[in-house]
Tab-separated table of C-alpha atoms and ligand atoms in Angstrom:
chain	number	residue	atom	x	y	z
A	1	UNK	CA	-28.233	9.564	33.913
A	2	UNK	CA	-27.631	10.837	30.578
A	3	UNK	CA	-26.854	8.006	27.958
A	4	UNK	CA	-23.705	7.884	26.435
A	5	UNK	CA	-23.893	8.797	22.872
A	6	UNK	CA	-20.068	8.720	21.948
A	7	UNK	CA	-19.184	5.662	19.581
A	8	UNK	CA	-15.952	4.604	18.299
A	9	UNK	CA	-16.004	3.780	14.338
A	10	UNK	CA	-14.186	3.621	11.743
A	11	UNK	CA	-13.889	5.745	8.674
A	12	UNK	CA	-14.948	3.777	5.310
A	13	UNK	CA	-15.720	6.770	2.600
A	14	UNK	CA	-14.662	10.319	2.417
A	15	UNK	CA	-16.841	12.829	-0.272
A	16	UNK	CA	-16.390	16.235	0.219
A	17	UNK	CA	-15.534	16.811	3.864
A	18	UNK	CA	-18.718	14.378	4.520
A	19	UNK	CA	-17.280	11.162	6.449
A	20	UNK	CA	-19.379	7.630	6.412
A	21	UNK	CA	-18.190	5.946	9.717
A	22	UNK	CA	-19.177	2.474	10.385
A	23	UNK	CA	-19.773	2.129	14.343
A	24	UNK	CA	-21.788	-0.462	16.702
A	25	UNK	CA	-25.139	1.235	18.393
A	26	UNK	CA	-27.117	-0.738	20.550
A	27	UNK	CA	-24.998	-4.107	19.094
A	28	UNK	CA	-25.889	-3.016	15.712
A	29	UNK	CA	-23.240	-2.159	13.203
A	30	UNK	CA	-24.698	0.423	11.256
A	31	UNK	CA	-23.054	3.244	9.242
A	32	UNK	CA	-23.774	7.355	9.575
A	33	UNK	CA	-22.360	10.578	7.869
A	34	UNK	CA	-20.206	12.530	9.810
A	35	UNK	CA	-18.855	15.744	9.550
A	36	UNK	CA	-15.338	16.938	10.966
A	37	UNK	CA	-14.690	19.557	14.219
A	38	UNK	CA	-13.470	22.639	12.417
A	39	UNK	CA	-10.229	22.443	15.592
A	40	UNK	CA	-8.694	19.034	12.740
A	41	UNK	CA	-8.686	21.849	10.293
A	42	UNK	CA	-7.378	23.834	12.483
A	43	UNK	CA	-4.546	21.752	13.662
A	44	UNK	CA	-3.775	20.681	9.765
A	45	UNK	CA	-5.115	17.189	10.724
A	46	UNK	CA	-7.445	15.434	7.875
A	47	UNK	CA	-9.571	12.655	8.565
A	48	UNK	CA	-8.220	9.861	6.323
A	49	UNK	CA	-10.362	6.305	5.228
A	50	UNK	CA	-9.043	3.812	8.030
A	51	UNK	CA	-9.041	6.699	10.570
A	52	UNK	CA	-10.528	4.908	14.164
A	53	UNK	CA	-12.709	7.843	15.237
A	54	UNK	CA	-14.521	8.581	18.164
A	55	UNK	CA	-18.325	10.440	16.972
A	56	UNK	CA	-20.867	12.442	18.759
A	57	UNK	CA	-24.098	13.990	17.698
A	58	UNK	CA	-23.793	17.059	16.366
A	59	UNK	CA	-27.508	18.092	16.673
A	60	UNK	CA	-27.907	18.777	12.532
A	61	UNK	CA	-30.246	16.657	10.952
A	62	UNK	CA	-28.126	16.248	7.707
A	63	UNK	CA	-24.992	15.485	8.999
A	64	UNK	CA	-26.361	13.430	12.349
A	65	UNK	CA	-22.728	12.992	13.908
A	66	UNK	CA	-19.722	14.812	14.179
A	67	UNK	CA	-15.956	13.348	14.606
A	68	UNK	CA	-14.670	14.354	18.064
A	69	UNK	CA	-11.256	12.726	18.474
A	70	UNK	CA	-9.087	10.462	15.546
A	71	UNK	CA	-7.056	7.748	17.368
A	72	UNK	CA	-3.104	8.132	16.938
A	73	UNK	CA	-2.678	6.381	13.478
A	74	UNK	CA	-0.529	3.101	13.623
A	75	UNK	CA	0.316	4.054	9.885
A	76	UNK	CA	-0.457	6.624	6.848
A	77	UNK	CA	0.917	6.747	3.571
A	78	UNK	CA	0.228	9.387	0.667
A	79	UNK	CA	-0.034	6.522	-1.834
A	80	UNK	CA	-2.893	5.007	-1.221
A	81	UNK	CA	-4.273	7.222	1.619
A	82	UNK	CA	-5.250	5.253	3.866
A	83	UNK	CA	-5.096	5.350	7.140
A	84	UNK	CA	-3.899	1.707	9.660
A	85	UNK	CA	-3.285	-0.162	6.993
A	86	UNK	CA	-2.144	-3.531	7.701
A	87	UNK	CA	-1.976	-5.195	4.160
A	88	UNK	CA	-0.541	-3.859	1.187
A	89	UNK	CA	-1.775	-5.993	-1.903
A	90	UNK	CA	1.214	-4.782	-4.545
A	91	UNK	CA	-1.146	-5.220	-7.711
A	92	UNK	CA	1.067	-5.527	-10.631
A	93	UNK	CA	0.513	-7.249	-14.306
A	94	UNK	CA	2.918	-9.436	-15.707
A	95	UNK	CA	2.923	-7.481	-18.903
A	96	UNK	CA	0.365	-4.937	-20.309
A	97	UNK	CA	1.072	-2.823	-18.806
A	98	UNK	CA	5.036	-3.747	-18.258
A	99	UNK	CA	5.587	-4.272	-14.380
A	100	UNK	CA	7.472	-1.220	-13.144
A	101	UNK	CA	9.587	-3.146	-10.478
A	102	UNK	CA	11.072	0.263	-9.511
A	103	UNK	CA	8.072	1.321	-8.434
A	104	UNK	CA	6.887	-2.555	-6.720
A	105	UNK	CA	10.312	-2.174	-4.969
A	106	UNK	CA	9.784	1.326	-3.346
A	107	UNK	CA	6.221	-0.060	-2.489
A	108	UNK	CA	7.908	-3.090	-0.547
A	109	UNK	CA	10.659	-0.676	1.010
A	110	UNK	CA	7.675	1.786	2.126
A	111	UNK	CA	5.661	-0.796	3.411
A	112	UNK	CA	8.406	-2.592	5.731
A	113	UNK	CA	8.897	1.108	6.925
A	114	UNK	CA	5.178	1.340	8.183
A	115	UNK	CA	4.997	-1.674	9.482
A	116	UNK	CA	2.423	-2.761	6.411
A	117	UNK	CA	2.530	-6.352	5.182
A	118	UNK	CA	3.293	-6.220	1.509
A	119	UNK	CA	1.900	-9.186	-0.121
A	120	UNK	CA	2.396	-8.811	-4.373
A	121	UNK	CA	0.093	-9.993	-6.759
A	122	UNK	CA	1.032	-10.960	-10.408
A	123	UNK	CA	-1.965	-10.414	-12.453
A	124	UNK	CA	-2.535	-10.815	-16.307
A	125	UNK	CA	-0.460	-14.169	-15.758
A	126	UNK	CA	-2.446	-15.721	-18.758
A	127	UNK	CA	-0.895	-13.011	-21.152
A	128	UNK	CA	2.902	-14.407	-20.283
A	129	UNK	CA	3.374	-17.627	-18.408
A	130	UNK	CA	6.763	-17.751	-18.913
A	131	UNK	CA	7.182	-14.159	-17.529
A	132	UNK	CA	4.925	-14.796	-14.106
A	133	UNK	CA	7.214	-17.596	-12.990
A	134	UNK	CA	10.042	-15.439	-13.221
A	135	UNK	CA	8.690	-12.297	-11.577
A	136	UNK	CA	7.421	-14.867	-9.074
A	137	UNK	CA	10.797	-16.535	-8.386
A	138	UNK	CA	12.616	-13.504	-7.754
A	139	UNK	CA	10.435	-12.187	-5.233
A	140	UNK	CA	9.508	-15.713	-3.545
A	141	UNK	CA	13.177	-15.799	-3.476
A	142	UNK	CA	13.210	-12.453	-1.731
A	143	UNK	CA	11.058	-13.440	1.474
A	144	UNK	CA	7.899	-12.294	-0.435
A	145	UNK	CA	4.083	-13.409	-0.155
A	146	UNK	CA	3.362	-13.728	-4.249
A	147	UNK	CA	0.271	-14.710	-5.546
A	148	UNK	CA	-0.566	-14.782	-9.463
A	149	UNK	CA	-3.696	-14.283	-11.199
A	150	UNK	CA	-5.555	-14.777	-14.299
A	151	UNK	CA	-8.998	-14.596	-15.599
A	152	UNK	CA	-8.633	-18.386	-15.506
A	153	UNK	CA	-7.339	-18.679	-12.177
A	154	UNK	CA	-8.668	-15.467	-10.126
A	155	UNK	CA	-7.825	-14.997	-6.578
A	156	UNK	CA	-10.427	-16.607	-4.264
A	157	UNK	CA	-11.992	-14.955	-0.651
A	158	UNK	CA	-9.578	-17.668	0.927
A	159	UNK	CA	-6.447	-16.765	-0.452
A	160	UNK	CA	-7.055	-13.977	0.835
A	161	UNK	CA	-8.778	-14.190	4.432
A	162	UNK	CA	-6.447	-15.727	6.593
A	163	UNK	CA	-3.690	-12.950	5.400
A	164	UNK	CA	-5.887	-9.634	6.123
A	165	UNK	CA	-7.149	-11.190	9.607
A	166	UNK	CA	-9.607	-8.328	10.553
A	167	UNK	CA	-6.657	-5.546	9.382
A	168	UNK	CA	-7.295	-3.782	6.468
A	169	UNK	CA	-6.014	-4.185	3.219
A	170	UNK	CA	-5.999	-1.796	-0.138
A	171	UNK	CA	-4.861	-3.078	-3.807
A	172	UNK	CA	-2.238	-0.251	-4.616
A	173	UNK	CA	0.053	-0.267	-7.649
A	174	UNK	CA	-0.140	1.408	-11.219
A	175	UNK	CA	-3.364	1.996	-13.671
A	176	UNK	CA	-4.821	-1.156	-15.669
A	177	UNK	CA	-3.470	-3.813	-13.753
A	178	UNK	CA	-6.748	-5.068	-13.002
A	179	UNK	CA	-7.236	-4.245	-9.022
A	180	UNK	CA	-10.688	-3.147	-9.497
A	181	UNK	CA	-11.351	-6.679	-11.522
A	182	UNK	CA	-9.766	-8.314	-8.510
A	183	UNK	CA	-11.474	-6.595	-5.717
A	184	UNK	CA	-14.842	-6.669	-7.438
A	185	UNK	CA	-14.422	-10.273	-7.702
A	186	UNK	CA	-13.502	-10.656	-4.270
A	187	UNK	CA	-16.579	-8.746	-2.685
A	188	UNK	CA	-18.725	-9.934	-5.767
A	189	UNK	CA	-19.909	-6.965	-6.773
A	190	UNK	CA	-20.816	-6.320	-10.495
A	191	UNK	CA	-18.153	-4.903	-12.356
A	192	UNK	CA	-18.776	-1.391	-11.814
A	193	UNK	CA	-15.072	0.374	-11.951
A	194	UNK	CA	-13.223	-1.785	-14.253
A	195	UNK	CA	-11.793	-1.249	-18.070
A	196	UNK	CA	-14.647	-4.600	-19.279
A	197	UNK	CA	-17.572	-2.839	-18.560
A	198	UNK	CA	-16.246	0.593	-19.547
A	199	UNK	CA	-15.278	-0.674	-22.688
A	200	UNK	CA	-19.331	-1.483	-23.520
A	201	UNK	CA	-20.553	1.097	-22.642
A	202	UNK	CA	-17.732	3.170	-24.599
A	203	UNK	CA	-16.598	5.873	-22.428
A	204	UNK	CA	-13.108	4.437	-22.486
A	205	UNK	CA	-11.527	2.481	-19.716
A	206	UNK	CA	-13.081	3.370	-16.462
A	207	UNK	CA	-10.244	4.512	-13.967
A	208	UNK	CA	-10.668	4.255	-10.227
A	209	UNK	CA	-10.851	7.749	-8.657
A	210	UNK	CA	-12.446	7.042	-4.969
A	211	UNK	CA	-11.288	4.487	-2.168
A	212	UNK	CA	-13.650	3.339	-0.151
A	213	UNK	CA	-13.571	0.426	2.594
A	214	UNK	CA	-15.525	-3.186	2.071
A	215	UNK	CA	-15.939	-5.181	4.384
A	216	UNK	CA	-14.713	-8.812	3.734
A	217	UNK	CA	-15.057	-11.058	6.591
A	218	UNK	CA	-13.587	-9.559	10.008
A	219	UNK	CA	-11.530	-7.163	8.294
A	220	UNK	CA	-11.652	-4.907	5.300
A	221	UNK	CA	-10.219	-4.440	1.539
A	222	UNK	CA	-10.311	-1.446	-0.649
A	223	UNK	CA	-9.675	-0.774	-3.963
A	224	UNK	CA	-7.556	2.881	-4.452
A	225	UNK	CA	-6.448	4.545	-7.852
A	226	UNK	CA	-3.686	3.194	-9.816
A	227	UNK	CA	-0.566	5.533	-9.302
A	228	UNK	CA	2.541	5.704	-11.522
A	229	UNK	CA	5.897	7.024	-9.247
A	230	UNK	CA	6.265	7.601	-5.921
A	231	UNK	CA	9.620	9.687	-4.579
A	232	UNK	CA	11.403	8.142	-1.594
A	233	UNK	CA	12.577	11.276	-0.440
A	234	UNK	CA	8.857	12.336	0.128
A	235	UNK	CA	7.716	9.209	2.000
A	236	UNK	CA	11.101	10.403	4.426
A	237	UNK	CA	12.819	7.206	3.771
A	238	UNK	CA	17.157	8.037	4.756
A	239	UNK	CA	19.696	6.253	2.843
A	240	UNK	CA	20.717	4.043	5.607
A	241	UNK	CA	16.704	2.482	5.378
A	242	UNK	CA	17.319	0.971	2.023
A	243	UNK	CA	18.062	-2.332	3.236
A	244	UNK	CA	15.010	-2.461	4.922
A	245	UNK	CA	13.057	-3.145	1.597
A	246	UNK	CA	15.509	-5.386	0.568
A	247	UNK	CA	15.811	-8.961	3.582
A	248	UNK	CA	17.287	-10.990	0.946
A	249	UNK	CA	20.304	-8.374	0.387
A	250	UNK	CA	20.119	-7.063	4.132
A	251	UNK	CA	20.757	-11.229	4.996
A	252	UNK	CA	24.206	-11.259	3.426
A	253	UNK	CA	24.798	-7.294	4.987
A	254	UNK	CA	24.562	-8.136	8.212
A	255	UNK	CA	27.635	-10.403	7.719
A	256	UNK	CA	29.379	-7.792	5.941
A	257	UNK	CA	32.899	-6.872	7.837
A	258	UNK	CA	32.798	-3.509	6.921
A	259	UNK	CA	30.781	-1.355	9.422
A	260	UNK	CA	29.973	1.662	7.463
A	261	UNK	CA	29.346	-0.220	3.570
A	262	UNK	CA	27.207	0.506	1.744
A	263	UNK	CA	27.066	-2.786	-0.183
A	264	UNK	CA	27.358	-1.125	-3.434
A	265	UNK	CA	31.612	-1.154	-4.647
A	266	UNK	CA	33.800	-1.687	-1.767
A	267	UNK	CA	36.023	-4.515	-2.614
A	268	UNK	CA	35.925	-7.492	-0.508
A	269	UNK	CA	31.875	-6.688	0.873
A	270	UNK	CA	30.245	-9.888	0.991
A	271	UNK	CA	27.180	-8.347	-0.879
A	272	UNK	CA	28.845	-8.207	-3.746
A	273	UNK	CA	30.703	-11.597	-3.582
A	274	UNK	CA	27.477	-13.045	-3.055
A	275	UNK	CA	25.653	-11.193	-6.099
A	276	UNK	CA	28.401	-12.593	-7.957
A	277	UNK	CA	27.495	-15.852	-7.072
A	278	UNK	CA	24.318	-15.764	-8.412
A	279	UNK	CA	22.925	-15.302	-5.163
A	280	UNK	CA	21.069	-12.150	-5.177
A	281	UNK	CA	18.992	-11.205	-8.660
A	282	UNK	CA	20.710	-8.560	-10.130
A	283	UNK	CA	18.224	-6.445	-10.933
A	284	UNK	CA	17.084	-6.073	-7.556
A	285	UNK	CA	20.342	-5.243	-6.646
A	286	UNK	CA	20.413	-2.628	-8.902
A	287	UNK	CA	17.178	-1.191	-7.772
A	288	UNK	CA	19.167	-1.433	-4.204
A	289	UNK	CA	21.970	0.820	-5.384
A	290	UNK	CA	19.674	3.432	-7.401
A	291	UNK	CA	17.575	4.118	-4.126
A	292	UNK	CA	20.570	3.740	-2.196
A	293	UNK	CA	22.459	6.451	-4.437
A	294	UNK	CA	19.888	8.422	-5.099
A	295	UNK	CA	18.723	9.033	-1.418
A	296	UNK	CA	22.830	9.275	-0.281
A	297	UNK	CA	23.034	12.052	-3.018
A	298	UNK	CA	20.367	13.997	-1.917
A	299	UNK	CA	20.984	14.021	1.956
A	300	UNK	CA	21.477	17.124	2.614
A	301	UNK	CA	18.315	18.398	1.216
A	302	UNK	CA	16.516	15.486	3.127
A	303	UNK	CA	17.965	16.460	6.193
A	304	UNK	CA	17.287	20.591	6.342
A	305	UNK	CA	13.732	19.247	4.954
A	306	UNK	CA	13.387	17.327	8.082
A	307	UNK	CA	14.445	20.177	10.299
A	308	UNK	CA	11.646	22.776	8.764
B	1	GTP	N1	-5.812	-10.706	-19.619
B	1	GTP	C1	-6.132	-10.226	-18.416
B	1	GTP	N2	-6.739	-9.027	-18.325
B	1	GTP	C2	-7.043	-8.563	-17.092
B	1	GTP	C3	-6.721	-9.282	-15.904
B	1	GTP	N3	-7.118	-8.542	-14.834
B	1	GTP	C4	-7.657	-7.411	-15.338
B	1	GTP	N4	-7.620	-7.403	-16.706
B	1	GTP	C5	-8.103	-6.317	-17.599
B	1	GTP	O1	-7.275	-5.169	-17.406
B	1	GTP	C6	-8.039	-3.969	-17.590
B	1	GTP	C7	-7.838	-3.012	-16.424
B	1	GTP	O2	-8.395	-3.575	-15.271
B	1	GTP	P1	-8.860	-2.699	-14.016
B	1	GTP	O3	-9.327	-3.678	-12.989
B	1	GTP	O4	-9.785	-1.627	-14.427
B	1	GTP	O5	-7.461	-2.031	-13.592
B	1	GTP	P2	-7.136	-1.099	-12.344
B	1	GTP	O6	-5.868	-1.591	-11.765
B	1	GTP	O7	-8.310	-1.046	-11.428
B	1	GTP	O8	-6.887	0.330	-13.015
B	1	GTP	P3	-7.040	1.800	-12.347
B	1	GTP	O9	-8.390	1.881	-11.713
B	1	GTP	O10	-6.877	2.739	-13.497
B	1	GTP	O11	-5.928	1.955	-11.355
B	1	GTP	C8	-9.473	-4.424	-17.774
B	1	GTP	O12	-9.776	-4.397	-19.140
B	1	GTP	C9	-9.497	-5.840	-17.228
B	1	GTP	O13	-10.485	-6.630	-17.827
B	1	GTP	C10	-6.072	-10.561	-16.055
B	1	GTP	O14	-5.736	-11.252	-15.070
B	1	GTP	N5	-5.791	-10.963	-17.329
B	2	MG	MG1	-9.429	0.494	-10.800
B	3	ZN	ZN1	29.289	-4.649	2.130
């Protein structure tokens, strides 16, 4: 009987259509370069890092296997592209560069969409104590996972392990926040894609421009390239999702006697009595009522987009 040579992997680097997929021959975990069946082109289907593939040999000695099936994805967002992501590691610095909690709070209403666990990370927190346990408190305060770190106090392999089980995380957030010092440290690799070593050799800081998955324990992290907006409306997020980024607002909603509110000037809505209280942070409300707005406003567009 002929053996079987079908393995299922999964994909951990993409370069030019060539795919490295990490599988277990013979109880061996090895890695190979795969190439894609032209029918994923075809069907307008790429093969994304994350992807669980099934591989075959495809009989060329350069590329020894070729993808023959991609497992239905369990999630897969544009920003970072990868694909069954489980963790979401919200990389942002306390100050330089400024946190853009716009862009942290779409990240936490995206992930809670996918079915991602966001957990955010406060780095630079030696540049501005005083501005860490702030950013910390109003997110703790939100239902968040935060951690903070600091050349001083870097984030260690346990911090980390018991959250990404053996799911895979990636760092995402904006440029220079220091998620490729963080997930160097982590897999202890020498600095190879961060703004220190750049800065010796003097070609300027060194910006991430590949993701790639490490393995780190029974799961794995990746680093991905900083990113500076991210549209809503793109990721298909509807108006009436909003609350879904936001459990600390979405607690006081659900007791809200008006059935159709939207939390955001109705007079007598609990929401608001209780952001008047002090209980919500204001400026996350306000992030609330921008997306909110924003994605009401723009409905109809959303809608005939859906339909094409
Ligand atoms: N003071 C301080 N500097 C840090 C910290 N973490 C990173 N840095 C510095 O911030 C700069 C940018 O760090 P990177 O790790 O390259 O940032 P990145 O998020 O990977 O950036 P992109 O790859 O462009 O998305 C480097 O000069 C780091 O040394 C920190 O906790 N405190
Ligand atoms: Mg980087
Ligand atoms: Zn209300």
């Amino acid at each position: 009987m002929a053996e079987d040579q079908s393995f299922r992997g999964v994909i951990t680097k993409g370069v030019g259509g060539v795919y490295t997929v990490r599988f277990c021959k013979e109880g061996e975990i090895t890695s190979a370069q795969c190439a894609a069946r032209g029918a994923f082109r075809l069907k307008g289907i790429k093969p994304a890092i994350g992807d669980k593939v099934h591989i075959i040999p495809s009989g060329d000695p350069d590329v020894e296997y070729v993808i023959d099936d991609i497992e239905e994805r369990k999630s897969f967002i544009a920003r970072p592209p990868v694909a069954n992501l489980s963790v979401m590691l919200l990389t942002f610095s306390v100050t330089n560069p400024a946190p853009d909690l716009t862009l942290l709070d779409k990240m936490l209403l995206i992930c809670s969409m996918n079915n991602i666990k966001p957990v955010i990370i406060f780095t630079k927190g030696d540049l501005d104590v005083d501005d860490s346990e702030r950013l910390c408190s109003i997110y703790t305060k939100a239902g968040y996972e935060v951690l903070v770190s600091s050349p001083q106090k870097s984030l260690t392999e346990k911090d980390l392990m018991d959250i990404i089980g053996n799911g895979i995380a990636a760092f995402a957030g904006p440029s220079g926040v220091g998620k490729s010092t963080l997930c160097n440290s982590l897999l202890g690799f020498d600095i190879m894609e961060t703004g220190e070593v750049s800065a010796k050799i003097r070609r300027g800081r060194h910006t991430t421009r590949h993701v790639e998955l490490h393995e780190f324990y029974d799961g794995f992290i990746c680093d991905t390239p900083g990113f500076t907006s991210l549209s809503l409306e793109d990721q298909g997020v509807d108006y009436r999702e909003v609350l879904y980024g936001f459990p600390e607002i979405n607690a006081f909603a659900t007791g809200c006697r008006f059935d159709d509110c939207s939390h955001r000037k109705e007079d007598g809505c609990v929401v608001r009595a209780a952001l008047e209280e002090g209980k919500i942070d204001k400026g996350r409300f306000e992030r609330y009522v921008n997306f909110y707005t924003e994605l009401y406003d723009n409905r109809n567009n959303y809608k005939s987009r859906r339909r094409q």
